[in-house]
Coordinates of C-alpha atoms and ligand atoms in Angstrom, one line a residue:
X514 CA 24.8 47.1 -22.2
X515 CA 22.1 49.0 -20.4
X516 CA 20.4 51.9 -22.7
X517 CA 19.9 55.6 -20.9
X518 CA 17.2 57.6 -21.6
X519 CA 17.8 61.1 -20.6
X520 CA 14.2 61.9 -19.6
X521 CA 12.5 59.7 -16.7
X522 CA 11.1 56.8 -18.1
X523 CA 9.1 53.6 -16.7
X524 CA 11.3 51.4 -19.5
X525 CA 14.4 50.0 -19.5
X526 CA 16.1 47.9 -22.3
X527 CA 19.3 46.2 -23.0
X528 CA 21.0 47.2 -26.1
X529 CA 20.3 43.9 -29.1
X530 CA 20.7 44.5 -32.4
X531 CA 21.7 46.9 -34.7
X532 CA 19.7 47.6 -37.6
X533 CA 20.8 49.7 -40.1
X534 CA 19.1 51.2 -43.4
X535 CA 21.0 52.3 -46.7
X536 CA 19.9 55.0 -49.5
X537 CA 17.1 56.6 -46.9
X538 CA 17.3 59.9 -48.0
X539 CA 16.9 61.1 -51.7
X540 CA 19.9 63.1 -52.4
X541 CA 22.3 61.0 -50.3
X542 CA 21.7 58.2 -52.7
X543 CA 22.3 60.2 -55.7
X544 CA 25.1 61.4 -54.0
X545 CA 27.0 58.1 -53.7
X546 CA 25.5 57.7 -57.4
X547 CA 23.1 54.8 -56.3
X548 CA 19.5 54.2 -57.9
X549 CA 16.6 55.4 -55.2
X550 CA 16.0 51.0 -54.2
X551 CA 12.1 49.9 -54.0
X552 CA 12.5 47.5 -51.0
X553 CA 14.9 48.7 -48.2
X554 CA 18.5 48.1 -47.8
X555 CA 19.0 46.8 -44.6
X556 CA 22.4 45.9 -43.3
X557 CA 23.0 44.6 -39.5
X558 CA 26.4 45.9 -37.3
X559 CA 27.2 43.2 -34.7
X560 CA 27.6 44.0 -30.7
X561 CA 30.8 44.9 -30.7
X562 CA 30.2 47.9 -32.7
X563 CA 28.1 50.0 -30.2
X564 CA 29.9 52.8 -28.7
X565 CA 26.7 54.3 -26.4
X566 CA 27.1 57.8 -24.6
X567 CA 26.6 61.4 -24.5
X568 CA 30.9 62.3 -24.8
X569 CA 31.8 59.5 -26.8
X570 CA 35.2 58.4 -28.3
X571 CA 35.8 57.0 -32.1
X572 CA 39.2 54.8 -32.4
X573 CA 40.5 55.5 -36.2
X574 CA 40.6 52.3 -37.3
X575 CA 43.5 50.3 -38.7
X576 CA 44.1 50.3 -43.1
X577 CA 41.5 52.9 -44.0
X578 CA 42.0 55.9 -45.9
X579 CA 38.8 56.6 -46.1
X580 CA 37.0 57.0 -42.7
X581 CA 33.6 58.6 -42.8
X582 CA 31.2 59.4 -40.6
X583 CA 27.0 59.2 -41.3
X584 CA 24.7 60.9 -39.1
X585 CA 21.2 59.1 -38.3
X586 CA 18.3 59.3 -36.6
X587 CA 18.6 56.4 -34.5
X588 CA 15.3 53.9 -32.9
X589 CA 15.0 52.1 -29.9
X590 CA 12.5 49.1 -30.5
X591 CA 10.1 48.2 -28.2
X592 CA 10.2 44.6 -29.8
X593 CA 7.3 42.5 -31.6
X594 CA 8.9 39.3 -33.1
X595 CA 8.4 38.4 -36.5
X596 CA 5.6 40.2 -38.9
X597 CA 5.1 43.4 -37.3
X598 CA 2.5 45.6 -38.7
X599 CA 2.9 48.6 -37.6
X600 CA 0.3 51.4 -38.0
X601 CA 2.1 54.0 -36.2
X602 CA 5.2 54.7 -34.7
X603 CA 3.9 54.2 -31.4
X604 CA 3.7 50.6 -31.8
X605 CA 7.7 50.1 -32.6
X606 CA 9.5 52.9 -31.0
X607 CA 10.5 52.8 -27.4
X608 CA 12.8 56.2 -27.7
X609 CA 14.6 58.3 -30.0
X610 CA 18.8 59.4 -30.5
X611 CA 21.2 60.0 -32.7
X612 CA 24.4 57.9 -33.8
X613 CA 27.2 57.7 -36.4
X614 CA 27.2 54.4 -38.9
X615 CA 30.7 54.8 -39.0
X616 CA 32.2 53.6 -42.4
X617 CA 35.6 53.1 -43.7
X618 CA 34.3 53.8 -47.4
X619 CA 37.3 52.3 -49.2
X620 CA 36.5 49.5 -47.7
X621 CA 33.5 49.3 -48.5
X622 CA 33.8 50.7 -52.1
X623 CA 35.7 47.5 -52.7
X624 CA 33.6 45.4 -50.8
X625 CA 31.0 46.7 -53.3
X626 CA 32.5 46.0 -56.5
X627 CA 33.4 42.3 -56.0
X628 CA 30.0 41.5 -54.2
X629 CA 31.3 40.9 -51.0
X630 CA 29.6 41.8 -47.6
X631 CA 30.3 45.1 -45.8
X632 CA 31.0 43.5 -42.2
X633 CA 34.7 44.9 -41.8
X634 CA 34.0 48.6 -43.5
X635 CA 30.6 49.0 -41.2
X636 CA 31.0 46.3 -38.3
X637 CA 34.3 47.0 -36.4
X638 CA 34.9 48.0 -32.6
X639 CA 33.1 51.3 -32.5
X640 CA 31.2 51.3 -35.8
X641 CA 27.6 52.0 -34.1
X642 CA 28.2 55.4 -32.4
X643 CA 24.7 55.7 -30.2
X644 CA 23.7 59.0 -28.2
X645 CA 21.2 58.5 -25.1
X646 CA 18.1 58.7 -25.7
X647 CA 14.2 60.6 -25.3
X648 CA 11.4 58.3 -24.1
X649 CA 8.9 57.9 -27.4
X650 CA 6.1 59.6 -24.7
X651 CA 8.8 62.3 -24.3
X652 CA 9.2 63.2 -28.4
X653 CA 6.9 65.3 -30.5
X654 CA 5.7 63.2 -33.3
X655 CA 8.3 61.3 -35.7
X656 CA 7.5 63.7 -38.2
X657 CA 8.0 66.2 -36.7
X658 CA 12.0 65.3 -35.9
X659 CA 15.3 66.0 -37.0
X660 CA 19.1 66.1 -36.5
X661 CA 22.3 68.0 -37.4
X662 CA 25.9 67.5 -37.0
X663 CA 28.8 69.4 -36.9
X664 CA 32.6 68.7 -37.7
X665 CA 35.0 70.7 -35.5
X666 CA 32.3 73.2 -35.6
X667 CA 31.1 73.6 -39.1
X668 CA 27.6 72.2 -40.3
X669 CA 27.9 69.4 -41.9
X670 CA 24.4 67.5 -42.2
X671 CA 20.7 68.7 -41.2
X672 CA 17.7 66.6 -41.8
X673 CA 14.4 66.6 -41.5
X674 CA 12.4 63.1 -41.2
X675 CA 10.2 63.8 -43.6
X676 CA 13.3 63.7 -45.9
X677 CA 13.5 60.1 -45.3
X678 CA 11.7 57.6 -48.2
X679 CA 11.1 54.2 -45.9
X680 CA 9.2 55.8 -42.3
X681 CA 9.3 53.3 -39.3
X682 CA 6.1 51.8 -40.3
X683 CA 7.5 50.9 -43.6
X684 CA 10.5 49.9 -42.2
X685 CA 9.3 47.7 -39.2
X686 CA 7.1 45.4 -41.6
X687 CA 10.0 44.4 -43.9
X688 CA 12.9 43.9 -41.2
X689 CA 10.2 41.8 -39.4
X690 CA 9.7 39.4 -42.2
X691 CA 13.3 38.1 -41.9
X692 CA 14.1 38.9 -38.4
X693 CA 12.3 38.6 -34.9
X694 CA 12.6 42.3 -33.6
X695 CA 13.6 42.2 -29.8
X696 CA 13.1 44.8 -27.0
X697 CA 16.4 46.9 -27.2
X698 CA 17.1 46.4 -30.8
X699 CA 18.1 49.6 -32.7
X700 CA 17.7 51.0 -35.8
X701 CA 19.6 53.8 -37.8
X702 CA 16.9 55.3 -40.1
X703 CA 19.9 56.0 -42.5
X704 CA 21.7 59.2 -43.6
X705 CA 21.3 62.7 -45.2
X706 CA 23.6 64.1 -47.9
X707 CA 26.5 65.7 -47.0
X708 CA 28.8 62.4 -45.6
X709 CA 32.4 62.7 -45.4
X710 CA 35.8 62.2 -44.1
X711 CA 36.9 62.0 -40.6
X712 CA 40.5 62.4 -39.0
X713 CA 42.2 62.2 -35.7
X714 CA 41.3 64.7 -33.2
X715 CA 38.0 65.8 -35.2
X716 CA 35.0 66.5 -33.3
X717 CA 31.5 66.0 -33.7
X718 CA 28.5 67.1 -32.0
X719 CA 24.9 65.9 -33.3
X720 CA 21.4 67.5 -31.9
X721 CA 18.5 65.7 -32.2
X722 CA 15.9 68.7 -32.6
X723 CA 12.5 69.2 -33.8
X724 CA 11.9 70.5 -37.5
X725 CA 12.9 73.7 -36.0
X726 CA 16.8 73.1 -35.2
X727 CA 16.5 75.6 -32.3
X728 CA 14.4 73.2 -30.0
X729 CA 16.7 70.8 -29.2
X730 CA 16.2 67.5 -27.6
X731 CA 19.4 65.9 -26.9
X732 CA 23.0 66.4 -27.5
X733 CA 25.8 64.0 -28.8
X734 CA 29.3 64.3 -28.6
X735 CA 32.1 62.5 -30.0
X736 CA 35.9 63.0 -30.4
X737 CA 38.3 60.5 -33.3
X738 CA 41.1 59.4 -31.3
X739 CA 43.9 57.2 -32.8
X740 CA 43.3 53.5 -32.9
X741 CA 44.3 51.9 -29.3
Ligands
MN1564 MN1 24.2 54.7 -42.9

């Protein structure tokens, strides 16, 4: 799957890997009542999941009560392999989106208590909802970013970057010691506080803006449909 960068860009990558990071902001780990962890959490989503556009669809999926959508900040890699230092965002990031690590939570709740993994409640057909994308040369600064989504209208989550605890060159160094990081691999930075439920026929927009949420950089739509 090719990856489309809404600005003109010399690039072009093939969508890899999707990297995904838990408990990245503060309040949204106290708000699933989870201790702030010292090391990442880093989970993976495999191929299947990724759902990439600017008007996408989300199938409800089958047994879950509990579907709910988390908004991220979502990477393009440029690649590096194994043992990346990075020293600045410029040396990881190819582009920047938005996406929804779609979650059936009940799922994963159980999952949770009996130590099991979280492939089924974050890893089926659709799970990695991925906008287009800015070129990195494109962006202001990392810092500088942030996002908001909307459900059916109402404002739902807004964050800044520098809400986030693990930045890209925090994050790039540890994925890299267990995984060799390939051009067109992903990541979502992980999500704000204010998570919830989704049902049929919701829709959601996300911006990707600046810190100020009236310069906006992109737009992401995306509507629940029934399973198919
Ligand atoms: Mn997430």
């Amino acid at each position: 799957m090719r990856l489309i960068f809404e600005r003109p860009s010399q690039e072009e990558y093939e969508a890899g890997t999707v990297f995904c990071v838990g408990r990245n902001y503060v309040e949204h780990a106290e708000e699933l009542g989870n201790e702030v962890p010292q090391d990442p959490i880093i989970f993976t989503k495999p191929y299947n999941a990724i759902r990439h556009g600017s008007y996408n669809i989300i199938e409800y999926p089958p047994r879950t009560k509990e579907f709910h959508f988390e908004g991220e900040l979502v990477l393009l890699l440029r690649g590096g392999g194994r043992n990346i230092h990075a020293y600045s965002a410029a040396d990881v990031i190819a582009g920047y989106g938005v996406g929804l690590d779609l979650t059936m939570r009940d799922f994963q709740t159980e999952a949770k208590r009996k130590g099991l993994p979280w492939t089924v409640a974050k890893g089926f057909d659709g799970a990695a909802q991925i906008s287009h994308f800015i070129p990195f040369e494109s962006a202001p600064p990392f810092e500088e970013l942030g996002f908001s989504l909307w459900v059916n209208g109402e404002l739902r989550q807004r964050a800044s970057t520098n809400q986030m605890i693990f930045s890209p060159e925090m994050l790039m160094p540890f994925i890299s010691k267990f995984f060799s990081v390939r051009p067109g691999d992903l990541l979502f930075t992980g999500t704000p506080r204010g998570t919830g439920p989704l049902a049929v026929e919701d829709k959601i927009i996300m911006q990707l803006h600046t810190s100020n949420p009236d310069e906006i950089l992109l737009d992401f739509h995306a509507q629940v449909t029934e399973w198919g």
